[in-house]
Coordinates of C-alpha atoms and ligand atoms in Angstrom, one line a residue:
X233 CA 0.0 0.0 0.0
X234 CA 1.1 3.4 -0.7
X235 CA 1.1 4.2 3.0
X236 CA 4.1 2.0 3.7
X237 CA 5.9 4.4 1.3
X238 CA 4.9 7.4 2.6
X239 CA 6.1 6.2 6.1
X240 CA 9.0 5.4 5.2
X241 CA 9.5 9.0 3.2
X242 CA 8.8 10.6 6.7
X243 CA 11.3 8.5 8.7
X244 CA 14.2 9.4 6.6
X245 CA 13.2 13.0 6.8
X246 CA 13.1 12.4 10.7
X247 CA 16.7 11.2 10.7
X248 CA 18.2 14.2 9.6
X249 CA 16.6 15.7 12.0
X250 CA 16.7 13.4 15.3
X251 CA 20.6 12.9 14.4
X252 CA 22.0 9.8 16.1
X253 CA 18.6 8.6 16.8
X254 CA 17.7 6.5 14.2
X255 CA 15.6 3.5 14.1
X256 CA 17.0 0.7 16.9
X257 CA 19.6 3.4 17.9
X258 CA 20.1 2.5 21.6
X259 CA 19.8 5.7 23.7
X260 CA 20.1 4.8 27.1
X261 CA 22.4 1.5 27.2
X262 CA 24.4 -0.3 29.2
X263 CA 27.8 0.8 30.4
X264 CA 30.2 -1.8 29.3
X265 CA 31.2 -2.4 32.4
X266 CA 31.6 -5.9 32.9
X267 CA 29.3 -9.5 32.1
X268 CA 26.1 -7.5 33.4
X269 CA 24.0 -6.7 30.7
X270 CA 21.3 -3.9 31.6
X271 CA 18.2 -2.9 29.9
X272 CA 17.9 -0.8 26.9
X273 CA 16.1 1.9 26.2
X274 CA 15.9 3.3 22.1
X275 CA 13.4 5.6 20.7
X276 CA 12.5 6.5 17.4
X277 CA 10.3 8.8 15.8
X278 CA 8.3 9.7 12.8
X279 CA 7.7 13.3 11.8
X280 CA 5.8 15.6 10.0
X281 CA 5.6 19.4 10.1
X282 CA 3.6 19.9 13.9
X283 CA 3.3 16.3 14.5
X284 CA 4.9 12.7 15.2
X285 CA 4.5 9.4 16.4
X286 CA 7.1 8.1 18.3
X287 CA 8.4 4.5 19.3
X288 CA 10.0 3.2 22.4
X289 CA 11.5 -0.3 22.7
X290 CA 12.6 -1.3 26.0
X291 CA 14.9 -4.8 26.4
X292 CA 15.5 -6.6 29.3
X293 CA 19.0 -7.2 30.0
X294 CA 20.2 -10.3 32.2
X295 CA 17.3 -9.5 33.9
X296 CA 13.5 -10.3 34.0
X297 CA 11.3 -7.4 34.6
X298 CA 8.2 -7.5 36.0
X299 CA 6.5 -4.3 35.8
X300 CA 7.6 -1.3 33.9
X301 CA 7.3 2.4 34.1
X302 CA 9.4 4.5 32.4
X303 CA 10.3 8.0 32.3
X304 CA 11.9 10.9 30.4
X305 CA 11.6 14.4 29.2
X306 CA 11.3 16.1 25.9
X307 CA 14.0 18.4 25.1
X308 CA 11.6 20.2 22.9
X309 CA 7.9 21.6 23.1
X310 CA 6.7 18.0 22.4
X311 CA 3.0 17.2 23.4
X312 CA 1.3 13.4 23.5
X313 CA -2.3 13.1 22.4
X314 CA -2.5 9.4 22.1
X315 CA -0.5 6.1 22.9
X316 CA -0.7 2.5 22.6
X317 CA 0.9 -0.5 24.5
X318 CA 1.0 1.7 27.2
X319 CA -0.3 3.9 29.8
X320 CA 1.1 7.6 28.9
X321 CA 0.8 10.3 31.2
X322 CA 2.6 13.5 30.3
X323 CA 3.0 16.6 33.2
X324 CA 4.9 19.8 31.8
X325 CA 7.6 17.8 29.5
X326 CA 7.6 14.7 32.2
X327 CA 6.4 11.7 30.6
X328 CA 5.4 8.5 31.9
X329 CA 4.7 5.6 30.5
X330 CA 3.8 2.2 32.5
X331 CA 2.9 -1.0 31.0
X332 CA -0.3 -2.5 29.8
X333 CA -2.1 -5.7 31.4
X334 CA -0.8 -7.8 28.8
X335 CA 3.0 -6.6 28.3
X336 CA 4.5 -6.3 31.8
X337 CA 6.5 -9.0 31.9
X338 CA 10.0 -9.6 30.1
X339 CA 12.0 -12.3 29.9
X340 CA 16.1 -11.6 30.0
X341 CA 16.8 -10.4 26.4
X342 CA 13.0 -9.9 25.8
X343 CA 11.7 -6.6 24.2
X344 CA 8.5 -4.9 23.5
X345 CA 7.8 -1.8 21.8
X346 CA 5.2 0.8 22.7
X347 CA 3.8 3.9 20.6
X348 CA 2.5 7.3 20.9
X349 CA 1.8 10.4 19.0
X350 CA 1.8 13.8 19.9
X351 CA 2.2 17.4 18.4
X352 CA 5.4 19.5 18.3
X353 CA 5.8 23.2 17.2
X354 CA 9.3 24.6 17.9
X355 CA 11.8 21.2 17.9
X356 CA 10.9 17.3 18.3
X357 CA 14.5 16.7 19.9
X358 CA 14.7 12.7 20.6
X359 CA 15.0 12.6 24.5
X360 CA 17.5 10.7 25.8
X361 CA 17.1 10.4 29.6
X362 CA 15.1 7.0 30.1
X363 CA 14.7 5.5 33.2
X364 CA 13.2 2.4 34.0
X365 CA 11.3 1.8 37.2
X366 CA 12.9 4.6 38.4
X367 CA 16.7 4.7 37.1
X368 CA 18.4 4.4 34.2
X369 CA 19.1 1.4 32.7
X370 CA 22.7 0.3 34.1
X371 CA 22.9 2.6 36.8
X372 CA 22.0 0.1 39.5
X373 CA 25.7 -0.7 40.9
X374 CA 26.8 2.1 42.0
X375 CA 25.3 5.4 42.5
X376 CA 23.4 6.5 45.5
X377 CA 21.0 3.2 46.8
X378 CA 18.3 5.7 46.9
X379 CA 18.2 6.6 43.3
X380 CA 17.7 3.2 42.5
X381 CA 14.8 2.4 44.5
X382 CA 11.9 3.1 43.1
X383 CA 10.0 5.9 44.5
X384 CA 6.5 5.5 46.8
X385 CA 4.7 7.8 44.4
X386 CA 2.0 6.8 42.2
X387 CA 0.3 3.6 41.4
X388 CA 2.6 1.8 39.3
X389 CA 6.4 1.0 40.9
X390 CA 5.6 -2.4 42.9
X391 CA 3.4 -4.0 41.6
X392 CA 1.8 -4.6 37.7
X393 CA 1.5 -8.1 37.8
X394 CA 1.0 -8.9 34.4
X395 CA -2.6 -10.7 33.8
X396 CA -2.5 -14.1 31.8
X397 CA -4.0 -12.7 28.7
X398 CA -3.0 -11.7 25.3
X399 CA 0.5 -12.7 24.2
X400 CA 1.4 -16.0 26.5
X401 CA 4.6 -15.8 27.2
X402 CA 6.8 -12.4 25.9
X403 CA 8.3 -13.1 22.5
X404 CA 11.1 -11.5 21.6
X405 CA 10.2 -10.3 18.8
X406 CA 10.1 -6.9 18.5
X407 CA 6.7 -5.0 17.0
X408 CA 5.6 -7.0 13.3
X409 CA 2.1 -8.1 14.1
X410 CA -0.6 -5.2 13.5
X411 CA -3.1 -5.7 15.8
X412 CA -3.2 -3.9 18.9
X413 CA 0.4 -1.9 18.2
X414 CA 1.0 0.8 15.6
X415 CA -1.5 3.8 14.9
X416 CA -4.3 3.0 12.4
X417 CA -3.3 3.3 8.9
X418 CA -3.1 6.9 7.2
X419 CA -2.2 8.6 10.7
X420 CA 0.8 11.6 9.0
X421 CA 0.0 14.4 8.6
X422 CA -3.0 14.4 11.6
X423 CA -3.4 16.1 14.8
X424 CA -4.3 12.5 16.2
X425 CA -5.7 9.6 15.0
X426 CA -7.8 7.2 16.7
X427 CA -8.8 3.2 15.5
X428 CA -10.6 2.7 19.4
X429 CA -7.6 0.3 19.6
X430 CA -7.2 2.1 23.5
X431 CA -10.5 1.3 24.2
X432 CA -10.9 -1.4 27.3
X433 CA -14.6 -1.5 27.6
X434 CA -17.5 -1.4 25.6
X435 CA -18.5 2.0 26.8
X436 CA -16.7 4.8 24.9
X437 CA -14.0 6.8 27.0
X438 CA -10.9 8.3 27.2
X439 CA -10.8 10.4 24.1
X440 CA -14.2 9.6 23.7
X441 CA -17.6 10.5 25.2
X442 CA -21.1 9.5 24.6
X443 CA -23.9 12.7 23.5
X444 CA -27.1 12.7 23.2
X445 CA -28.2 16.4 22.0
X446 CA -31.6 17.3 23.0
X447 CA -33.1 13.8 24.5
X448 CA -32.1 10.4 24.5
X449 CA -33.9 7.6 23.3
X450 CA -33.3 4.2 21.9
X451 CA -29.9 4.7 20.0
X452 CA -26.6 3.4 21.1
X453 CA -23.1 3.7 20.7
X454 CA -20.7 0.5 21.8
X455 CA -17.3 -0.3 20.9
X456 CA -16.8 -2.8 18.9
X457 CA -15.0 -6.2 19.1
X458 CA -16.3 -7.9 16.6
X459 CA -16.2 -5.5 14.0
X460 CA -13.0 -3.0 12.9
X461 CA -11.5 -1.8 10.0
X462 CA -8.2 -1.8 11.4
X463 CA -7.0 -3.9 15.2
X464 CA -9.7 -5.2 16.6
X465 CA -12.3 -2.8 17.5
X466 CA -14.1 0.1 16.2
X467 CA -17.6 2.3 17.4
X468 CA -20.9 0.4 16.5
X469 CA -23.6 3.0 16.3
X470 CA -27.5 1.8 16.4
X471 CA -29.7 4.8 15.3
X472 CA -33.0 4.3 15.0
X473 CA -35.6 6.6 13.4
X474 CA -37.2 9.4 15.4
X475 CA -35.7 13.0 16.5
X476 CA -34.9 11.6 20.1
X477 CA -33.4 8.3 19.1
X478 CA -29.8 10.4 18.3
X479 CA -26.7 9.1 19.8
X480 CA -23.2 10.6 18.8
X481 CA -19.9 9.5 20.2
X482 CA -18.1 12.8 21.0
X483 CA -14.4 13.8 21.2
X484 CA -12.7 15.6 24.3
X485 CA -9.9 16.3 22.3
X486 CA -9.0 19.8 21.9
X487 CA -9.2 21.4 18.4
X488 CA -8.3 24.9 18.6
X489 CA -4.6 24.0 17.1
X490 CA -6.4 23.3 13.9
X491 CA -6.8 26.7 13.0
X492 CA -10.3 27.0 12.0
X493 CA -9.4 24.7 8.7
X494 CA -10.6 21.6 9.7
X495 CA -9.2 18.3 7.9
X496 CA -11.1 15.1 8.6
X497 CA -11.0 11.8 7.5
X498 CA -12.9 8.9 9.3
X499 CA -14.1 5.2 8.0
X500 CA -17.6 4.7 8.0
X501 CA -19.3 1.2 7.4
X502 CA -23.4 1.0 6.8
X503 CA -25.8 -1.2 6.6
X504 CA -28.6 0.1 5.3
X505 CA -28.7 2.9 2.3
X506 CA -29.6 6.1 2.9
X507 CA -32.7 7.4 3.3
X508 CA -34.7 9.6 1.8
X509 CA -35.7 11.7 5.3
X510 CA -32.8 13.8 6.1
X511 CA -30.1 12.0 8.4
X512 CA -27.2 13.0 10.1
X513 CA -23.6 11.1 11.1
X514 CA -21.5 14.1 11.5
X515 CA -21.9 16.6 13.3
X516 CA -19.9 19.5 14.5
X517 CA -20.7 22.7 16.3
X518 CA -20.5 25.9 14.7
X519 CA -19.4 29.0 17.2
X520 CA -19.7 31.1 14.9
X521 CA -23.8 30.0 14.1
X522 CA -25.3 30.6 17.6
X523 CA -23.6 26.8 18.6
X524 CA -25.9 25.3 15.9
X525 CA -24.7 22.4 14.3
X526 CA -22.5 22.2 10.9
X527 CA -24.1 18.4 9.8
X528 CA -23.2 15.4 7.3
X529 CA -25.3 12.7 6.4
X530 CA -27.7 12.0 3.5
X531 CA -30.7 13.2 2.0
X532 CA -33.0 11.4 -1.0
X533 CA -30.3 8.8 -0.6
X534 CA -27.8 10.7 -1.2
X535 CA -24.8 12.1 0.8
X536 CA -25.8 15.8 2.2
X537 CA -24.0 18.5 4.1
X538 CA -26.9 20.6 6.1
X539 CA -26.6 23.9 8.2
X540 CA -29.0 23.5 11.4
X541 CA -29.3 27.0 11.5
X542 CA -31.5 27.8 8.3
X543 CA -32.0 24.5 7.1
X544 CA -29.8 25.0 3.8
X545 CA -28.7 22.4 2.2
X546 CA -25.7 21.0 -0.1
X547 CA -26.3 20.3 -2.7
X548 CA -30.1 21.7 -3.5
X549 CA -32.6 18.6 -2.8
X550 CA -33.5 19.3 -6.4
X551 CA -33.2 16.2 -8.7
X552 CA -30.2 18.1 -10.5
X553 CA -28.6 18.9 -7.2
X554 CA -28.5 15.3 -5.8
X555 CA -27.7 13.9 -8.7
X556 CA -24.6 15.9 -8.4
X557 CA -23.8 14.1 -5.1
X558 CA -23.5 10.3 -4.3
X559 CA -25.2 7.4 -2.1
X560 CA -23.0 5.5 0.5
X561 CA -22.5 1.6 -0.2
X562 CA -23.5 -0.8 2.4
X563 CA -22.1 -3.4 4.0
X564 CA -18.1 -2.1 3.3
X565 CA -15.7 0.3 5.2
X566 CA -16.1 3.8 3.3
X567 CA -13.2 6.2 3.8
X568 CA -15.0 9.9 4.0
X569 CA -12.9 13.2 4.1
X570 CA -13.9 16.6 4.6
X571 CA -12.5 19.7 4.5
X572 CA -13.9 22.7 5.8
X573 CA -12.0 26.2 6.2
X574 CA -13.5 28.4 8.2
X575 CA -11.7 31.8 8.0
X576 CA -12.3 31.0 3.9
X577 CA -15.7 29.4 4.1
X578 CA -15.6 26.7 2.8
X579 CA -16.0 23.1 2.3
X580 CA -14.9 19.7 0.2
X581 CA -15.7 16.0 0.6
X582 CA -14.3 13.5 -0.8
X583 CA -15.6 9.4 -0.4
X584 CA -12.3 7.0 -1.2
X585 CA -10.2 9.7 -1.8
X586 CA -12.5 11.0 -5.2
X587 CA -14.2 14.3 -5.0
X588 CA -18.2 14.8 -4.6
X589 CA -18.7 17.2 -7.1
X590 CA -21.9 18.4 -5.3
X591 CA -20.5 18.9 -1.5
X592 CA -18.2 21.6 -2.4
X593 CA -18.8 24.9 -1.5
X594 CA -15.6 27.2 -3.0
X595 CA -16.9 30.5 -3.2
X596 CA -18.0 30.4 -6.9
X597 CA -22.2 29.9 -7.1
X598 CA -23.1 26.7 -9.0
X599 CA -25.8 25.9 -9.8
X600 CA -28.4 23.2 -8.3
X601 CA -25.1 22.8 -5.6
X602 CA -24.4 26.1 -3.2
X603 CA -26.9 28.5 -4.0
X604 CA -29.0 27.7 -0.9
X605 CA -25.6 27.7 0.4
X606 CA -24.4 30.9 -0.3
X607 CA -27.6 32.6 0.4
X608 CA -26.2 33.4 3.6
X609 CA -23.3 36.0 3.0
X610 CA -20.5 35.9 4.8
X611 CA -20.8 32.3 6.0
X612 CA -17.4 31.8 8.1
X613 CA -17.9 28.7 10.2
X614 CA -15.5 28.4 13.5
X615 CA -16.3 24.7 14.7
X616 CA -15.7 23.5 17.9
X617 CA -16.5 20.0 18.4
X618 CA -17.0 16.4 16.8
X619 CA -19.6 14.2 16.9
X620 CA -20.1 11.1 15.2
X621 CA -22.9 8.9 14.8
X622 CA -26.7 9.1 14.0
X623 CA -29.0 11.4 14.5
X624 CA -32.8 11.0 12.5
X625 CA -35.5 13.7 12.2
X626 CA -38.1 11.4 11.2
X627 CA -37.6 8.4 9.3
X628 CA -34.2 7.0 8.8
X629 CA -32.6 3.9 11.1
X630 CA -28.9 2.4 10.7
X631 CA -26.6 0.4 12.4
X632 CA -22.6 1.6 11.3
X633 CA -19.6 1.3 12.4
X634 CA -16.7 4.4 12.3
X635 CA -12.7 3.8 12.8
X636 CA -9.8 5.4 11.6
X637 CA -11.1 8.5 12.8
X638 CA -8.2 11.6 12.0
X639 CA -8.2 15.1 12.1
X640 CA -5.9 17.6 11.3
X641 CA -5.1 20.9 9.9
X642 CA -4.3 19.4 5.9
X643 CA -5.5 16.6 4.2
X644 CA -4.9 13.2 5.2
X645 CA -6.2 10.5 3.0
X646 CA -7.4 7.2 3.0
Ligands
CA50 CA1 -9.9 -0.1 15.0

């Protein structure tokens, strides 16, 4: 897949720039002092221009470890805004990252890798400080006891017995297998991405929330184990018809880095075609437009962009206009992308990476497409949130599925 290529274009940019760091580089080793072999820490990073995802791989030297938690700094303006194989906590430039249920335990010689990405403005410097449980790896002989002790702070130093589950017994082998490591597919170039792979329950949390605007009723919102487009899970939404039978799953992320020019890009599997009613599974709140929403979903079955404010709608519901958009297919993932720039006003969509003709508002009338549209001078949307899922104003019921969900300030793909 093209993807692989494009990964690998942004890892050789990244080594110019993260120097000695380069993929396997060992940051924090061993001294050479005698038969001992200590842990290893290395880290390696992908970057783009305001964003990165970053890898640590942490070997066990002579000896097993049971438990991990490990530390650095950033030596630049780094942020995290999402992680996998790991718990990640970040406090000023203080990260810390302690093991999952299932990847506590290493064998002498055993590794693991975990991931993250995050957002950098002024420099993504690699850091270089690791410690592990506490101290760096190697330091145990002989500097003060204390340092080596790990500290009665948090939750984490003692104890993380590692639960039975997942991988049986820690293979050596470094990353490889897909499923629950690696961000989703299509992640540069994005303030985050998200495949639900960090999901533990069924409920939606985390960087996730559950919203029912106005009243709630029968629909739901689950994550997903037996369904995904990538890992293992992904959202399962059930709307049913009705005006209070909505249900969105909402992000807590923060957005106001983006800009105002919103890229998105999110896969989207239904079951059922849409209607002809009106429906909505994208939703996002428009400042700007007394907090009404900014909407996609589908309209004479055919994919619609609507303003809740006045009702207008893109294209025109006139034959010409919708013929001038497209239906959604059933029963396969769908990769959707939008674009909508706010200080500009306007908007793009594209379904598997191809252009719909009729969802683009750029300023110029058209006819049968933005007039409704553009009836409203001036129209500068500053969005604030997003909300994914199912919302009906009088017929219209669907079960789909989202994952892959990415956002960012330029376009992303599929
Ligand atoms: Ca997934």
């Amino acid at each position: 897949m093209h993807l692989s290529a494009r990964w690998r274009a942004s890892a050789a940019a990244l080594l110019t720039v993260a120097t000695a760091a380069g993929v396997g580089a060992v940051v924090a080793a061993a001294p050479a002092a005698s038969a001992a072999t200590a842990c290893q820490v290395a880290y390696r990073a992908d970057q783009w221009t305001g964003g990165f995802v970053g890898y640590v791989k942490l070997t066990a030297g002579d000896t097993a470890i049971h438990g991990w938690r490990i530390g650095w700094t950033w030596p630049g303006d780094q942020k995290i805004t999402n992680a996998w194989n790991a718990a990640v906590t970040q406090s000023g430039t203080t990260v810390t990252a302690v093991n999952a249920a299932y990847n506590g335990d290493l064998a002498p010689g055993a590794s693991l890798e975990f991931g993250m990405q995050g957002t950098w403005a002024a420099a993504n410097t690699a850091p270089t400080d690791f410690t592990v449980n506490g101290a760096p790896c190697g330091a145990t002989p002989s500097p003060s006891p204390s340092s080596a002790s790990p500290r009665p702070s948090g939750s984490s130093s003692a104890s993380p017995s590692p639960s039975p589950s997942r991988s049986a017994s820690p293979s050596p082998s470094p990353s490889a297998s897909p499923s629950p490591s690696g961000p989703p597919p299509g992640c540069t170039g994005a303030l985050w991405c998200d495949g639900f792979e960090d999901q533990t329950g069924t409920v939606p949390s985390g960087a996730w929330t559950l919203a029912y605007p106005d009243c709630q009723g029968a629909g739901t919102a689950v994550v997903d184990s037996a369904v995904a487009r990538s890992g293992t899970r992904s959202v399962r939404v059930d709307g049913a018809a009705g005006y209070c039978n909505h249900v969105f799953l909402k992000s807590t992320r923060d957005f106001s880095s983006l800009g105002g020019v919103w890229f998105g890009r999110f896969y989207v599997r239904h079951t059922t075609a849409l209607p002809a009613a009106h429906v909505t599974f994208l939703a996002m709140r428009d400042a700007a437009d007394g907090n009404r929403d900014l909407r996609v979903g589908g309209q004479n079955a055919a994919l619609q962009w609507n303003r809740q404010s006045d009702d207008a709608t893109l294209p025109e519901q006139s034959p010409a206009g919708v013929a001038q958009s497209r239906p959604l297919p059933v029963d396969r993932w769908v990769c959707v992308e939008i674009r909508v720039d706010g200080p500009a006003g306007q908007v793009q969509t594209w379904t598997d990476g191809s252009e719909v003709a009729g969802l683009r508002v750029d300023g110029v009338p058209t006819a049968d497409v933005d007039r409704q549209w553009l009836s409203r001078a001036g129209w500068r949307p500053n969005l604030t949130d997003l909300r994914l899922g199912w919302e009906s104003y009088g017929e219209g019921a669907d079960r789909l599925w989202f994952d892959d969900v990415a956002w960012g300030s330029a376009r992303i793909g599929c």
